[in-house]
Short mmCIF file of C-alpha atoms in Angstrom, two decimals:
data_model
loop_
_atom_site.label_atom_id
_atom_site.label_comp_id
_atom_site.label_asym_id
_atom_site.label_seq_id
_atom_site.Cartn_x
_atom_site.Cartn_y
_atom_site.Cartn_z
CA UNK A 1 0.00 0.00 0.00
CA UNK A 2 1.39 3.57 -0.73
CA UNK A 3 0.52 5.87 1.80
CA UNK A 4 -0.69 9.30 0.37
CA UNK A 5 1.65 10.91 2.25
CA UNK A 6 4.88 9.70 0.67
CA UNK A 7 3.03 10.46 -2.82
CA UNK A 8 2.83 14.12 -1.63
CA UNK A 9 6.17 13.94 -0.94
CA UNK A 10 7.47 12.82 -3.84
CA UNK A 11 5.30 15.22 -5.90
CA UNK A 12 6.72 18.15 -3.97
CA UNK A 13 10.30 17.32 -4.12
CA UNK A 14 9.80 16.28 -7.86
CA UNK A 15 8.22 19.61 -8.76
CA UNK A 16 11.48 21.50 -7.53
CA UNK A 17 13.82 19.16 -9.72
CA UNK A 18 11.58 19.96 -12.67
CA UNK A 19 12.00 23.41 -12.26
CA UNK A 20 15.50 23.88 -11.74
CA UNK A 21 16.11 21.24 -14.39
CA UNK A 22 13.67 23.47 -17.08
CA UNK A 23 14.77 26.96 -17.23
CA UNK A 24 14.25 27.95 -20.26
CA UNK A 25 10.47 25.87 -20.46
CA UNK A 26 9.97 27.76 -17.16
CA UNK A 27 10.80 31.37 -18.70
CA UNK A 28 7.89 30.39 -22.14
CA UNK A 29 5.35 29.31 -19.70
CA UNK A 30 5.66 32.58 -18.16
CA UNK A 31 6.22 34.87 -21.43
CA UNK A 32 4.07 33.18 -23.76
CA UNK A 33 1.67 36.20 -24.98
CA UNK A 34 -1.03 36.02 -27.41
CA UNK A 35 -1.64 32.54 -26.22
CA UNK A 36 -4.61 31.44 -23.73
CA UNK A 37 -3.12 29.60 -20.83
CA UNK A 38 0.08 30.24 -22.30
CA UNK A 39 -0.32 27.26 -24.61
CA UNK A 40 -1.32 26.76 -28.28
CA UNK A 41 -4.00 24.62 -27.13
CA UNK A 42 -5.03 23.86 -23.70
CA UNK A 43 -4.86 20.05 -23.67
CA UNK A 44 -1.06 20.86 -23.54
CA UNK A 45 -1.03 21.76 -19.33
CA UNK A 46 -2.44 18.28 -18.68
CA UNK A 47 0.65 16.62 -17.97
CA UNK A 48 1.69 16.08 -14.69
CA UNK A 49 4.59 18.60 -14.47
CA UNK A 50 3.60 22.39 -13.05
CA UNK A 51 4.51 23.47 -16.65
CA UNK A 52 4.98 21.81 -20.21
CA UNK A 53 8.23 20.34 -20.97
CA UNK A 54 8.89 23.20 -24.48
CA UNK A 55 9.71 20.71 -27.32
CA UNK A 56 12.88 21.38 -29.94
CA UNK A 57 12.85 18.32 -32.05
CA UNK A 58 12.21 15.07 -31.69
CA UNK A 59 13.25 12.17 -33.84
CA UNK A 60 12.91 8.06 -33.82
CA UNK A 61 11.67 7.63 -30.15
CA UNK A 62 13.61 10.77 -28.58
CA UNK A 63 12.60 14.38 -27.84
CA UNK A 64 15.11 17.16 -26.76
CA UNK A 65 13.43 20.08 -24.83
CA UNK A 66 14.67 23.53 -25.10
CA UNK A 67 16.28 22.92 -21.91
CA UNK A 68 18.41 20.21 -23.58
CA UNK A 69 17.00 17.46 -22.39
CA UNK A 70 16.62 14.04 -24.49
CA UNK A 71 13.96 11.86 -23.50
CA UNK A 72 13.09 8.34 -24.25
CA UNK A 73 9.38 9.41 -25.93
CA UNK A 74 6.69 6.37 -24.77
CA UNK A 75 4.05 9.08 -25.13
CA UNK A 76 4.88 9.60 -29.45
CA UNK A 77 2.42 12.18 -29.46
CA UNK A 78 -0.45 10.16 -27.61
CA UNK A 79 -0.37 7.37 -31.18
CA UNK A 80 0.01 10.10 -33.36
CA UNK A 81 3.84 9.58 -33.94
CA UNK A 82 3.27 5.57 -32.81
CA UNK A 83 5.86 5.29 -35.92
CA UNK A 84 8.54 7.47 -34.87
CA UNK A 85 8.95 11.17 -34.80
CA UNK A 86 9.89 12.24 -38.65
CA UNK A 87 10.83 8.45 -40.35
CA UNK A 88 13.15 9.84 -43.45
CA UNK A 89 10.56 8.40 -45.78
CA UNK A 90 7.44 10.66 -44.25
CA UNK A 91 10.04 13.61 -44.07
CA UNK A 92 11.57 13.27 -47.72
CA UNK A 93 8.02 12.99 -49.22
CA UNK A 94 7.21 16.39 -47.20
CA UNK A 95 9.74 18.14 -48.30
CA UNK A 96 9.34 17.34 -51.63
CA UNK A 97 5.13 17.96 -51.75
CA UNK A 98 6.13 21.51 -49.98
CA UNK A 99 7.61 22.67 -53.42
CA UNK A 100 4.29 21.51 -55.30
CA UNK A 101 1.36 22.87 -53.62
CA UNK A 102 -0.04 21.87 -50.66
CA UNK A 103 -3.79 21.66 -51.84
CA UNK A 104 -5.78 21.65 -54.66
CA UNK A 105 -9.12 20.56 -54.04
CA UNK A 106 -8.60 18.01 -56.35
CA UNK A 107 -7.10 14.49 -56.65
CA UNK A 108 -3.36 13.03 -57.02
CA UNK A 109 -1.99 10.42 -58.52
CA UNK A 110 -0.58 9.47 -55.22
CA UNK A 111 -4.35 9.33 -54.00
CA UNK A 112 -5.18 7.02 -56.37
CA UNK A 113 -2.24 4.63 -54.96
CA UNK A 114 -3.27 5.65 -51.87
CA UNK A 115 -6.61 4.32 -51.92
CA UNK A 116 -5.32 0.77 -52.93
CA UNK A 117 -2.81 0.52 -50.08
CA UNK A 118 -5.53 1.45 -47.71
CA UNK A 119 -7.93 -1.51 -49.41
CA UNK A 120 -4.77 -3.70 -49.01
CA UNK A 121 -3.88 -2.74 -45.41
CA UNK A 122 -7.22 -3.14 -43.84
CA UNK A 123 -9.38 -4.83 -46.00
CA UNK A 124 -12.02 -2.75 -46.72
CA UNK A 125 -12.33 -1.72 -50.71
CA UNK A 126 -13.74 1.71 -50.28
CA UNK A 127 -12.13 5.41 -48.13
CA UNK A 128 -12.36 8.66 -47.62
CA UNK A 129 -9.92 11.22 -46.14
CA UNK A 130 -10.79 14.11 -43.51
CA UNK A 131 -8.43 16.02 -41.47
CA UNK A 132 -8.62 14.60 -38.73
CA UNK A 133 -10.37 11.33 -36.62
CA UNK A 134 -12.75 13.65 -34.98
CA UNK A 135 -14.12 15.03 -37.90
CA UNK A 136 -14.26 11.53 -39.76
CA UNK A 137 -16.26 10.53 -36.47
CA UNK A 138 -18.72 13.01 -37.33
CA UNK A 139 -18.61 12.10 -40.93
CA UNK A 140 -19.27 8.49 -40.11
CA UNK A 141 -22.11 9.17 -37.83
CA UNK A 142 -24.11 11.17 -40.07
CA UNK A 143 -23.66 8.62 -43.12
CA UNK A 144 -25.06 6.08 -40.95
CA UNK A 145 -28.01 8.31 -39.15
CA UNK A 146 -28.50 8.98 -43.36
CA UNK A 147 -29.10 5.47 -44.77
CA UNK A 148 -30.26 4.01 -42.26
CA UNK A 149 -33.05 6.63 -41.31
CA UNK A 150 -32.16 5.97 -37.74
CA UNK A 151 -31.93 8.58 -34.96
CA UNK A 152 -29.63 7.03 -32.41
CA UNK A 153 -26.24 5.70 -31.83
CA UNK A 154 -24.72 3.89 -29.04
CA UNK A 155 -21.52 4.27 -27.62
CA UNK A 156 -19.71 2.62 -24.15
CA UNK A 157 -19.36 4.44 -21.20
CA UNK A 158 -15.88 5.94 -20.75
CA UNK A 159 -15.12 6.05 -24.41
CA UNK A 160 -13.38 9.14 -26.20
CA UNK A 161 -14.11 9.05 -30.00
CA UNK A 162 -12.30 12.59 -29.94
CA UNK A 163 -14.44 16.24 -30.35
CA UNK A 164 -17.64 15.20 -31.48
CA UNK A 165 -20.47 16.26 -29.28
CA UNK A 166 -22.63 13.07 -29.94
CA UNK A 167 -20.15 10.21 -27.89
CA UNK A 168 -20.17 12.82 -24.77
CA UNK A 169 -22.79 10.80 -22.78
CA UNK A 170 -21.54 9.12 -19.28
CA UNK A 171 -23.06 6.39 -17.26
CA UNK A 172 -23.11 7.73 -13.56
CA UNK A 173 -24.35 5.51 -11.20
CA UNK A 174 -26.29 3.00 -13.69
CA UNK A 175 -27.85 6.90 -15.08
CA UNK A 176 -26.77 7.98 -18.79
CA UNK A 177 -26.08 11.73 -18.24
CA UNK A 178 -24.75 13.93 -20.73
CA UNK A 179 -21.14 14.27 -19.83
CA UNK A 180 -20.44 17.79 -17.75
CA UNK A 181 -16.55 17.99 -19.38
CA UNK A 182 -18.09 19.17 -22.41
CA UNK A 183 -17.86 22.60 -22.86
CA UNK A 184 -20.87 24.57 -24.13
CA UNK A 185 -23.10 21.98 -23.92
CA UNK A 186 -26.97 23.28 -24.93
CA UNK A 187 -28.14 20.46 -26.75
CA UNK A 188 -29.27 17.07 -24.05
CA UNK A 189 -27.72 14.39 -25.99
CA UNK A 190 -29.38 11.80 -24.23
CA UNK A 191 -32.54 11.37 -26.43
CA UNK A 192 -30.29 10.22 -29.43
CA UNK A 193 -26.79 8.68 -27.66
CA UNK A 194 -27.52 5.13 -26.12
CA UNK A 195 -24.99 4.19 -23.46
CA UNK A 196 -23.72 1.40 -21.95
CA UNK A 197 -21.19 -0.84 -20.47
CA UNK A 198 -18.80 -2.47 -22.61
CA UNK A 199 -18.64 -6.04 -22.16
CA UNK A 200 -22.38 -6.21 -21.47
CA UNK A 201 -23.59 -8.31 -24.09
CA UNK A 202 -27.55 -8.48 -22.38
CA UNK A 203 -27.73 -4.29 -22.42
CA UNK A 204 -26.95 -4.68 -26.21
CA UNK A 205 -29.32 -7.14 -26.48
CA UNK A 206 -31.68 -5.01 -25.87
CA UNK A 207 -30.72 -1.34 -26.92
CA UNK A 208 -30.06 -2.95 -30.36
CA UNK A 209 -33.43 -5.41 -30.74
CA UNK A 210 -35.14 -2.15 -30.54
CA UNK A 211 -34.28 -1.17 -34.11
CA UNK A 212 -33.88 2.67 -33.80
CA UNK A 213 -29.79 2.88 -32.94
CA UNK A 214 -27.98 3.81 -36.26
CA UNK A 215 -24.58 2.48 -35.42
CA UNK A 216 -22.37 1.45 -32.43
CA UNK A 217 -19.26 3.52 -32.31
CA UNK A 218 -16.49 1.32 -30.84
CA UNK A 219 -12.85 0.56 -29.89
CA UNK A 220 -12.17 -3.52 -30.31
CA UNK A 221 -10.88 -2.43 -26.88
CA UNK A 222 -11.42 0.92 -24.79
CA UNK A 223 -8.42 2.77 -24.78
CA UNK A 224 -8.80 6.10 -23.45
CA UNK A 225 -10.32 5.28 -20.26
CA UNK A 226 -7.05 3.03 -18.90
CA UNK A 227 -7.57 -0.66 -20.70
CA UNK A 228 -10.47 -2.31 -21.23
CA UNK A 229 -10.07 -5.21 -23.20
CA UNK A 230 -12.94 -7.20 -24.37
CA UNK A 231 -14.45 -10.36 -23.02
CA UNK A 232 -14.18 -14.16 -24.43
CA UNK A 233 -16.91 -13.92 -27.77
CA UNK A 234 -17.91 -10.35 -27.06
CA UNK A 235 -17.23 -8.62 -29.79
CA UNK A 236 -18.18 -11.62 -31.76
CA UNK A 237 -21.86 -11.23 -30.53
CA UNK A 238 -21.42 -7.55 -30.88
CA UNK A 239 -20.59 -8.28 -34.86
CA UNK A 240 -23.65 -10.74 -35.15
CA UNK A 241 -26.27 -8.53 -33.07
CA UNK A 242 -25.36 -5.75 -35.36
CA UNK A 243 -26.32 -8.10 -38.44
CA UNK A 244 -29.30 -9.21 -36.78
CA UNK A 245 -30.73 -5.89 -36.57
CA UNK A 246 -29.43 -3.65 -39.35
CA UNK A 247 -27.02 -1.65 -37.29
CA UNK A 248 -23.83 -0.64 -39.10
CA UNK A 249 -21.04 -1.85 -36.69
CA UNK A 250 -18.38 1.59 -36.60
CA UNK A 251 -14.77 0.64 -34.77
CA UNK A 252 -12.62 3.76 -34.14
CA UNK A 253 -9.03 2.13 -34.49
CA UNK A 254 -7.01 5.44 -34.61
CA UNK A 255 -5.32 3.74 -30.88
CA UNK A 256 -6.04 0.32 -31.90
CA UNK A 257 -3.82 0.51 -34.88
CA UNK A 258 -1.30 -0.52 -32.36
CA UNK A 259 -2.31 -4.11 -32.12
CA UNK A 260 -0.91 -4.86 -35.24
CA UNK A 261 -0.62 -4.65 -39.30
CA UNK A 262 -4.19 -3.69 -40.48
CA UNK A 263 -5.38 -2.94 -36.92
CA UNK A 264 -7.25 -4.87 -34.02
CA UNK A 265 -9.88 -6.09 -36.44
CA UNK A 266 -7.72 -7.33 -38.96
CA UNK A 267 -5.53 -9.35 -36.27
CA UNK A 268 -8.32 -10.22 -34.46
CA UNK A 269 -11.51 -10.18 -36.11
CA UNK A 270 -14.45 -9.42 -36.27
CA UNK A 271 -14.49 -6.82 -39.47
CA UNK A 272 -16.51 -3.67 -39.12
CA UNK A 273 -18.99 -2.16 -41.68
CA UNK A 274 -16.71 1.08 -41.11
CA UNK A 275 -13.38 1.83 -40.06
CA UNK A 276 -11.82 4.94 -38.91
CA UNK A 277 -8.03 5.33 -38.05
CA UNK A 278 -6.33 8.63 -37.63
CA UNK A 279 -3.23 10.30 -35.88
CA UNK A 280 -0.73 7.55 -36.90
CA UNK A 281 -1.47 7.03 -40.47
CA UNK A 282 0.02 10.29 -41.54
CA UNK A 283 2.64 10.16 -39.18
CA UNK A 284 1.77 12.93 -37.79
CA UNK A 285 0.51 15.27 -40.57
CA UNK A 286 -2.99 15.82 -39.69
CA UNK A 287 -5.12 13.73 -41.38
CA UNK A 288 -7.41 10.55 -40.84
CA UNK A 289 -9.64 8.12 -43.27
CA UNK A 290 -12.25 6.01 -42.98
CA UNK A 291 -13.26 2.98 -45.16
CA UNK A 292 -16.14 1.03 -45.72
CA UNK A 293 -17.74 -2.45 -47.28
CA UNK A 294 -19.33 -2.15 -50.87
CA UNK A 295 -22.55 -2.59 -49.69
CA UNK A 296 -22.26 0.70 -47.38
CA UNK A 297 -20.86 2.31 -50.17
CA UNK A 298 -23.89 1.71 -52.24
CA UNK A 299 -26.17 3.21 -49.60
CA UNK A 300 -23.86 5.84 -49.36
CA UNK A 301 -24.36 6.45 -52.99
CA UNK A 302 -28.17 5.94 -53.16
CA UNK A 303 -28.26 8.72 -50.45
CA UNK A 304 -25.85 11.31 -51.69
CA UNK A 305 -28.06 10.81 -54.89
CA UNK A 306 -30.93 11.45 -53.12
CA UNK A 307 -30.60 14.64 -51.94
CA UNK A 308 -30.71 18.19 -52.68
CA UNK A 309 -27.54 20.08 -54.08
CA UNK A 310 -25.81 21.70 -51.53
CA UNK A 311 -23.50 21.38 -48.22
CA UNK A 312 -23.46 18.15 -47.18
CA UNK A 313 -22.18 18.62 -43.65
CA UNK A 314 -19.56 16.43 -44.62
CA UNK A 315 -15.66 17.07 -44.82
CA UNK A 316 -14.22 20.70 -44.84
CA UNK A 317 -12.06 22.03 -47.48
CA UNK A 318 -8.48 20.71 -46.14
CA UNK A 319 -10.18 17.15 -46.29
CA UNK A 320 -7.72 14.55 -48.53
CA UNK A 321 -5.38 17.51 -49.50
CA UNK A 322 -2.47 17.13 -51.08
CA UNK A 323 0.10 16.89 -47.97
CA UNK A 324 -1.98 14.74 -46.18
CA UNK A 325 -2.55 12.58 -49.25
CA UNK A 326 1.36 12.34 -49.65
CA UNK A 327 2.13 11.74 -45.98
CA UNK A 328 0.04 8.68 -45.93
CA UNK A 329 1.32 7.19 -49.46
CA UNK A 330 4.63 7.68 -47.32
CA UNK A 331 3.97 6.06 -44.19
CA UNK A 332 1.80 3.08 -45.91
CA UNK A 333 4.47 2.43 -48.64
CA UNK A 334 7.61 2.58 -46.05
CA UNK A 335 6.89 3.36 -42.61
CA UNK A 336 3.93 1.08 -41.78
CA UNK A 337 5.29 -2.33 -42.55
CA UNK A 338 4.78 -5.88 -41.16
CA UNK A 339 8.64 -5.42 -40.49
CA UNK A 340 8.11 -2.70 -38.24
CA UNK A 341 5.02 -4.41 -36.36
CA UNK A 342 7.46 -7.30 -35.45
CA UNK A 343 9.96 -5.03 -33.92
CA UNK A 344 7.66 -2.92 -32.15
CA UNK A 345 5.58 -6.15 -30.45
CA UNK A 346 8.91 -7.71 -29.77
CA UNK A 347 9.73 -4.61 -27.59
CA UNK A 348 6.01 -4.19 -26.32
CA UNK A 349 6.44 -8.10 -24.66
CA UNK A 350 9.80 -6.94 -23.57
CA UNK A 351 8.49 -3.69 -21.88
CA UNK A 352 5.59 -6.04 -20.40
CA UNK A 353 7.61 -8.47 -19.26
CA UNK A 354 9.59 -5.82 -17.32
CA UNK A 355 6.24 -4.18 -15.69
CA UNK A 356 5.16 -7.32 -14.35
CA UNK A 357 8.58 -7.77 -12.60
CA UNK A 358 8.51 -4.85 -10.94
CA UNK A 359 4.98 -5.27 -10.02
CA UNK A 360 6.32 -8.94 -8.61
CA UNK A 361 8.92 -7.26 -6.74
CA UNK A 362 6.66 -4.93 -5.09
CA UNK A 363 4.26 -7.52 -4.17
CA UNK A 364 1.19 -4.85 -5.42
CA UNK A 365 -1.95 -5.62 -6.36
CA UNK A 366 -1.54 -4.01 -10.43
CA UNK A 367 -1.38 -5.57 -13.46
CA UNK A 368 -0.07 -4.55 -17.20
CA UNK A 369 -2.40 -4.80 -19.92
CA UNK A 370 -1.98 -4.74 -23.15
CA UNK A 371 -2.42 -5.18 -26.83
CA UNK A 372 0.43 -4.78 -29.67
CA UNK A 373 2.25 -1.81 -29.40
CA UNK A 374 0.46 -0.48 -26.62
CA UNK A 375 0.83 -0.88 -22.88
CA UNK A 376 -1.09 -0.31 -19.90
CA UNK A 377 -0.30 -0.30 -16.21
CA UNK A 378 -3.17 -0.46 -13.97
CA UNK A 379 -3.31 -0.27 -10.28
CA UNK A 380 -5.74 -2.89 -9.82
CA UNK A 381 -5.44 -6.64 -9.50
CA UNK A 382 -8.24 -7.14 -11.35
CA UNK A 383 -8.71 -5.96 -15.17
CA UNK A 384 -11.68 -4.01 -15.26
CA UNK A 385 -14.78 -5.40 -17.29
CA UNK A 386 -15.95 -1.36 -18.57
CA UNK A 387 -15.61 1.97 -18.27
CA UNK A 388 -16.96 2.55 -14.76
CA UNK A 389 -14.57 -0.97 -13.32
CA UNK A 390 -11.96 1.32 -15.14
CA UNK A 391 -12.42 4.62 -14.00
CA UNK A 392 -13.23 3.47 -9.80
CA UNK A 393 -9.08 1.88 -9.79
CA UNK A 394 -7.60 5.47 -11.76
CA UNK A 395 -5.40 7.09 -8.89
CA UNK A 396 -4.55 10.25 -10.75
CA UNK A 397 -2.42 11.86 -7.99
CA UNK A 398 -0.18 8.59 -7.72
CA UNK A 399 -0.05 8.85 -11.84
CA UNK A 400 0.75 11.74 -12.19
CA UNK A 401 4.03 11.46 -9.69
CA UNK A 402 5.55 9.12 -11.17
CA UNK A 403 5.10 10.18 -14.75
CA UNK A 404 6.70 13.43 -13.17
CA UNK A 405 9.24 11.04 -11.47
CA UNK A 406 10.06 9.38 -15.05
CA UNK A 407 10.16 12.74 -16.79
CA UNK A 408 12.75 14.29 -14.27
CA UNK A 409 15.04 10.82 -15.19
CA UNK A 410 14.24 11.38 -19.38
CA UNK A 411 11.34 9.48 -19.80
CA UNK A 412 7.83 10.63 -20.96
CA UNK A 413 5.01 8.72 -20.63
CA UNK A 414 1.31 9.65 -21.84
CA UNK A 415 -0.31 12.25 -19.45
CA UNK A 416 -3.30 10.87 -19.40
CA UNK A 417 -3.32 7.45 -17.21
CA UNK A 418 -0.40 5.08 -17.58
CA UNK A 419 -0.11 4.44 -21.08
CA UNK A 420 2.62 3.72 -22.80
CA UNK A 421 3.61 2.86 -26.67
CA UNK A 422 6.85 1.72 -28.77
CA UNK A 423 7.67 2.34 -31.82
CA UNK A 424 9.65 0.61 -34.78
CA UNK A 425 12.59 2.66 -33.49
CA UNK A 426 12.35 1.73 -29.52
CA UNK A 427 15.20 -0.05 -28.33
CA UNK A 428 15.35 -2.53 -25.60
CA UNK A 429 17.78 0.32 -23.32
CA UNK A 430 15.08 2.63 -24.09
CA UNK A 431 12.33 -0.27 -22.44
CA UNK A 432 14.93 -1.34 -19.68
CA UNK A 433 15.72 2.08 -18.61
CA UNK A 434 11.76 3.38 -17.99
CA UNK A 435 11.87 -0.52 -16.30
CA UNK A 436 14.35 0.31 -14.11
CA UNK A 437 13.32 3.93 -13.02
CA UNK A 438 9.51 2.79 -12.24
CA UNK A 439 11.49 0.22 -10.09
CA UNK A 440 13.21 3.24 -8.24
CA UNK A 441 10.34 5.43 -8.20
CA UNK A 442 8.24 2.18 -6.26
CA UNK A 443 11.05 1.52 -4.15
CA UNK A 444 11.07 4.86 -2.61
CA UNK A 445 7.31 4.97 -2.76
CA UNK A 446 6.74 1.81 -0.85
CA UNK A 447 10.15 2.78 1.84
#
């Protein structure tokens, strides 16, 4: 057991090494004008440390700070750089699609490429490009709201399917409530978002048999709320109750790219109707796709045919431009190999391997989840079953000490929860090291 006491103690003696070790990070935090917060965007205070770490470069699975510090990067952007920071391939093709226009509104030969690769990696035959997954969230949702002539969706509580207002919907005490982190929020969201537990095959039972939900938007696992991983034959019976009752079965794999070539589904099974992946598959360059089956495709088509000229609500201008287009022709062609899956699970078991040794050491009730690339440490004995198992066992102030802990020792972790990834560029000193300074960090901890 780790008494709150000695976290608070490490916190406070942690905060004064990061800011005598972070001059210059200290000095922007306190200059920056123009900027709210002091930050570009405000999702960038929510790491642990009393200020953010100012990046100058990063490349492979390293970042140097402003300060001059190089850290071993298990955080790679939160998946978006889950490939390495700037492979040469993704950077040459940049560079040379800088010199010929950045969009057109109009196709490229390396789109039509493109949209083979994608077929290939994830076997789907049909895409589309937005800018980012958020917005091909919101794409998705209204196609399938459109041909099916269905109202609602349902989602799992605790799931992030980034900034679209129609997945922010909670289950609070056994209650769906709209979820109060949302700013703004006018609109109650509750007559036409279904939620419920993930893993509860009887609740879908029955919000699906009642033939009014659109789609379910899903992770093959839940990812953003800790690890949830699914149940023996769940998603199975989630794939054949969405047959059964016309619903159009949506997995968000922009995190769950990281369980291998072609994604959870293809490793794993089952295939969705619709696939969205983003961050990762541009390497960083936003930009996101989703792709469908034939027979969605020909809905898709009956309904854009169907309706009056005009906006569609439906992509933005900067949708499948010509950088984005490039990045991705880049990163499928030579980033995202099978190669680079085999290195990058090799050092995942490694890295898990590792946790679990320390936990064993410690004697502490935790575990390590995880799935490909992607690793979780959770301080619970027992993996949790949904989003609510998942969010009771989160000890955020314990968290974030010891990412603070590992960032003071060159080693960033995700902010949010204890998340880590490697990349095709990780190397096993890189794994042992963050092994051997959560050891430390516990040791002292637990004294």
């Amino acid at each position: 057991m780790i008494e709150r006491a000695s976290i608070e103690a490490m916190r406070e003696r942690e905060i004064a090494r990061f800011v005598a070790a972070n001059p210059k990070s200290m000095t922007q935090a306190k200059s920056a004008q123009g900027w709210f917060q002091g930050v570009p965007f405000h999702w960038m205070l929510d790491w642990s440390s009393p200020f953010p770490i100012v990046a100058q470069e990063a490349c492979g699975a390293t970042l140097t700070s402003i300060d001059g510090q190089v850290f071993d990067d298990f955080c790679l952007g939160d998946t978006a750089s889950m490939f390495g920071h700037s492979p040469a391939p993704l950077a040459k093709a940049i560079a040379a699609q800088a010199g010929q226009g950045l969009s057109y509104m109009l196709p490229t030969a390396k789109g039509a490429e493109l949209g083979s690769m994608l077929a290939g990696m994830f076997g789907l035959p049909q895409w589309q490009v937005t800018t980012t997954a958020s917005e091909a969230n919101r794409a998705v949702i209204r196609w399938c709201r459109g041909i099916t002539r269905r109202d609602k969706i349902l989602i799992f509580n605790g799931c992030y399917h980034g900034a679209v207002d129609d997945v922010f919907v909670d289950l609070r005490d056994g209650r769906a409530v709209n979820r109060p982190s949302l700013i703004g929020q006018v609109q109650d969201l509750l007559p036409t978002t279904v939620a419920i537990e993930f893993n509860d095959v009887d609740a879908l039972a029955a919000a699906l048999r009642g033939g009014d939900i659109a789609c379910v938007l899903a992770e093959p696992l839940m990812t953003n709320i800790g690890m949830v991983r699914d149940t023996p034959g769940f998603l199975r019976e989630l794939r054949r109750l969405c047959g059964e009752t016309g619903t159009i079965l949506v997995l968000d794999e922009t995190h769950t790219i990281s369980s291998g070539y072609g994604g959870h589904s293809n490793m794993h099974g089952p295939k969705p109707d619709i696939l969205v992946v983003g961050k990762s598959i541009g390497g960083g360059v936003p930009c996101a796709v989703y792709g469908f089956t034939d027979e969605i495709a020909k809905r898709m088509a009956a309904l854009n045919a169907s309706r009056p000229v005009g906006h569609s609500g439906i992509g933005t201008t900067l949708s499948a431009n010509a950088l984005a287009i490039t990045a991705m022709h880049a990163m499928l062609g030579q980033v995202i190999t099978r190669d680079a899956y085999a290195h990058m699970l090799s050092m995942a078991d490694r890295l898990v391997a590792q946790l679990n040794g320390v936990i064993g050491t410690h004697a502490l009730d935790w575990h390590v989840s995880h799935v490909g690339a992607r690793i979780e440490l959770v301080c619970s004995a027992i993996p949790p079953r949904n989003g609510s198992e998942a969010r009771a066992v989160m000890d955020p102030a314990l968290e974030s000490t010891i990412h603070l802990y590992l960032a003071n020792r060159g080693i960033l972790l995700a902010p949010f929860h204890n998340m880590m990834l490697v990349s095709p560029v990780t190397q096993a000193a890189q794994v042992d090291r963050l092994a051997a300074e959560l050891n430390s960090a516990l040791t002292e901890l637990l004294a």
